[in-house]
Short mmCIF file of C-alpha atoms in Angstrom, two decimals:
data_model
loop_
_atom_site.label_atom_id
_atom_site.label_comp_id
_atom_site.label_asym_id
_atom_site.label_seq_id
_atom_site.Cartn_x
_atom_site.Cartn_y
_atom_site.Cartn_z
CA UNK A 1 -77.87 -263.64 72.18
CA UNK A 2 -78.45 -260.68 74.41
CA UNK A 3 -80.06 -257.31 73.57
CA UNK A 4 -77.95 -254.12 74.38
CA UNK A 5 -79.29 -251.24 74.67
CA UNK A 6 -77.21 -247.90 74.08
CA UNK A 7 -78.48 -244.57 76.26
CA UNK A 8 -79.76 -241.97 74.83
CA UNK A 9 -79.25 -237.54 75.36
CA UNK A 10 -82.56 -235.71 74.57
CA UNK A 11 -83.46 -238.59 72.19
CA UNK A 12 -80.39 -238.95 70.15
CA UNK A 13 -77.49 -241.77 70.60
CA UNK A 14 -75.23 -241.40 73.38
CA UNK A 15 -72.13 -241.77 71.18
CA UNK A 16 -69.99 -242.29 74.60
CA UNK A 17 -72.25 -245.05 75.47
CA UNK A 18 -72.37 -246.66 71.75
CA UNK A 19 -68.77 -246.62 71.18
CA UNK A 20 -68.16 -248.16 74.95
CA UNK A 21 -70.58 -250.98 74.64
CA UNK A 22 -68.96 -251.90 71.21
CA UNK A 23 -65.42 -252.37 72.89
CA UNK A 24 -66.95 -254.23 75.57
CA UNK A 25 -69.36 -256.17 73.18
CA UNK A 26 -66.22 -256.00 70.40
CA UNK A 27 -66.21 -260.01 69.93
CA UNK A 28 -70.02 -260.70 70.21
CA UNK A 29 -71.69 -257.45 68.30
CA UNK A 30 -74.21 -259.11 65.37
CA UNK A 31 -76.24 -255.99 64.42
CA UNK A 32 -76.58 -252.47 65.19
CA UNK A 33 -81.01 -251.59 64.23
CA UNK A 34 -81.54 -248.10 64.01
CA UNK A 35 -84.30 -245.97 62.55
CA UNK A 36 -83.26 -242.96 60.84
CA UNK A 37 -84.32 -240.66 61.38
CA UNK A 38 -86.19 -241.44 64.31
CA UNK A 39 -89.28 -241.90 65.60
CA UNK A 40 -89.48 -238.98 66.81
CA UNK A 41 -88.12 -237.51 63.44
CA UNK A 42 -84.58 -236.10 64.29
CA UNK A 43 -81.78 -236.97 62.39
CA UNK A 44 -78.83 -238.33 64.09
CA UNK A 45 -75.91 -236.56 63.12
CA UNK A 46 -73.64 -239.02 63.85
CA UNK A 47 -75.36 -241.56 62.35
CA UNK A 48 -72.10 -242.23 59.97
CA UNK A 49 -70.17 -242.12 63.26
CA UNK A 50 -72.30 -244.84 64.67
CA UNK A 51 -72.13 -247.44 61.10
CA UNK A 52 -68.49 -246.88 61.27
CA UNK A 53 -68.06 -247.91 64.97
CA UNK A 54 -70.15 -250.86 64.28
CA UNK A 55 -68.68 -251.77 61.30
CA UNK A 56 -65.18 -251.44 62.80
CA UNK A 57 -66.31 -254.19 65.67
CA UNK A 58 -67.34 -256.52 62.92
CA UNK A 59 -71.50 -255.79 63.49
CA UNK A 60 -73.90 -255.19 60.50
CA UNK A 61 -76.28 -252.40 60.43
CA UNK A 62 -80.21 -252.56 60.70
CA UNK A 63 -81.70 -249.83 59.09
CA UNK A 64 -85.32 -249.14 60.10
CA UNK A 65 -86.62 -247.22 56.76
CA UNK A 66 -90.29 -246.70 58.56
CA UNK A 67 -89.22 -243.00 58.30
CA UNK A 68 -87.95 -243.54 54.80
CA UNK A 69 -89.81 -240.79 52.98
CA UNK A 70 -87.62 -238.03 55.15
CA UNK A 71 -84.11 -239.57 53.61
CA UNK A 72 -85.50 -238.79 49.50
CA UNK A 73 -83.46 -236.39 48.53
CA UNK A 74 -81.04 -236.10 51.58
CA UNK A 75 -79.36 -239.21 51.92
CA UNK A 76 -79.81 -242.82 51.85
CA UNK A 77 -79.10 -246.27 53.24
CA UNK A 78 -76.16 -246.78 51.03
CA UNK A 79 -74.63 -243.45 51.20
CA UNK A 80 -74.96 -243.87 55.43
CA UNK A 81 -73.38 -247.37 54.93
CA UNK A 82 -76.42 -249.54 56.42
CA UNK A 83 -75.97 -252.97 55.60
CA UNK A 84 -79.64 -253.85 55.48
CA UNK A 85 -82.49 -251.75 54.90
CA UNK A 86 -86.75 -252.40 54.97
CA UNK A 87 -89.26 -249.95 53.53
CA UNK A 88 -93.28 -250.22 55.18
CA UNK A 89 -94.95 -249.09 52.13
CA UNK A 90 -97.87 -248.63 53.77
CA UNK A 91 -97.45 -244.90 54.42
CA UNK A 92 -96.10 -244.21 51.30
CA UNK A 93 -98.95 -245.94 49.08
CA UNK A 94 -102.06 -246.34 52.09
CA UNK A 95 -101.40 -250.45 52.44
CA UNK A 96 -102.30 -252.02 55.03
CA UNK A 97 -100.78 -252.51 57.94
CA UNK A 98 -100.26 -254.88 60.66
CA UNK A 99 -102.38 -258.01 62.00
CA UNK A 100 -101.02 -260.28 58.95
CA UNK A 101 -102.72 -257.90 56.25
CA UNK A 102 -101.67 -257.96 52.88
CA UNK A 103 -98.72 -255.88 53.81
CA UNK A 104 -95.65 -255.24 51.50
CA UNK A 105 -91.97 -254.36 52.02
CA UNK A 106 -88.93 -254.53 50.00
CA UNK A 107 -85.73 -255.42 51.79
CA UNK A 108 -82.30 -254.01 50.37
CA UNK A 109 -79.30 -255.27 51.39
CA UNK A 110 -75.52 -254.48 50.50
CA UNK A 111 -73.54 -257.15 48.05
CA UNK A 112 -72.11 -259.20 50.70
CA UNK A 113 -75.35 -260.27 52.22
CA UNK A 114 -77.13 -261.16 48.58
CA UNK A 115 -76.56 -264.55 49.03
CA UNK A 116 -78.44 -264.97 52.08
CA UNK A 117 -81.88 -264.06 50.67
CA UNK A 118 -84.21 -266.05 49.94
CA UNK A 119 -85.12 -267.37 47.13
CA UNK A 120 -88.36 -267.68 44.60
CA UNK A 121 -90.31 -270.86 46.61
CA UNK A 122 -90.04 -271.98 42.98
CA UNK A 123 -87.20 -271.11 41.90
CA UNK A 124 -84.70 -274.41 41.13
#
């Protein structure tokens, strides 16, 4: 496996760059991760653009929710079309973070990838 990474104009995706490294990566693309909206808190307007180009190069897409709190009541995961989403609850409810604390996340995926969670440890 071999990490690709896309360029980037003023801190968004360089949709030229994206859409050319998934036709040359077309038969080998696993995952797209993205945080949105960034670190750096802009929202990528092409973010749908992005999924779609993924999607259409048979990738799934890695949704980095660490910024989750700006998407309530302006989008979400779903709508976008992110395949797999984490939340760090830590900034929303003060957990801990980090160094194998008692951190918490919950992990939401889309129907097709349901059966590859895991399961209760004891769970039959």
């Amino acid at each position: 496996m071999k990490v690709v990474v896309v360029d980037t104009i003023n801190g968004l995706v360089n949709m030229d760059d994206l859409q050319a490294k998934a036709e040359k990566y077309s038969n080998d693309i696993a995952a797209l991760m993205i945080t949105f909206p960034s670190t750096t808190g802009i929202y990528e307007s092409t973010i749908r653009e992005m999924i779609d180009t993924i999607h259409h190069h048979g990738g799934q897409v890695y949704m980095d929710g660490a910024n989750m709190n700006a998407q309530v009541g302006y989008t979400s995961p779903s709508y976008l079309g992110a395949d797999v989403c984490h939340l760090n609850l830590h900034k929303t409810f003060a957990i801990p973070h980090g160094g194998g604390g008692p951190g918490m996340g919950p992990i939401g995926v889309k129907k097709h990838l349901i059966p590859h969670l895991p399961t209760h440890p004891l769970s039959s």
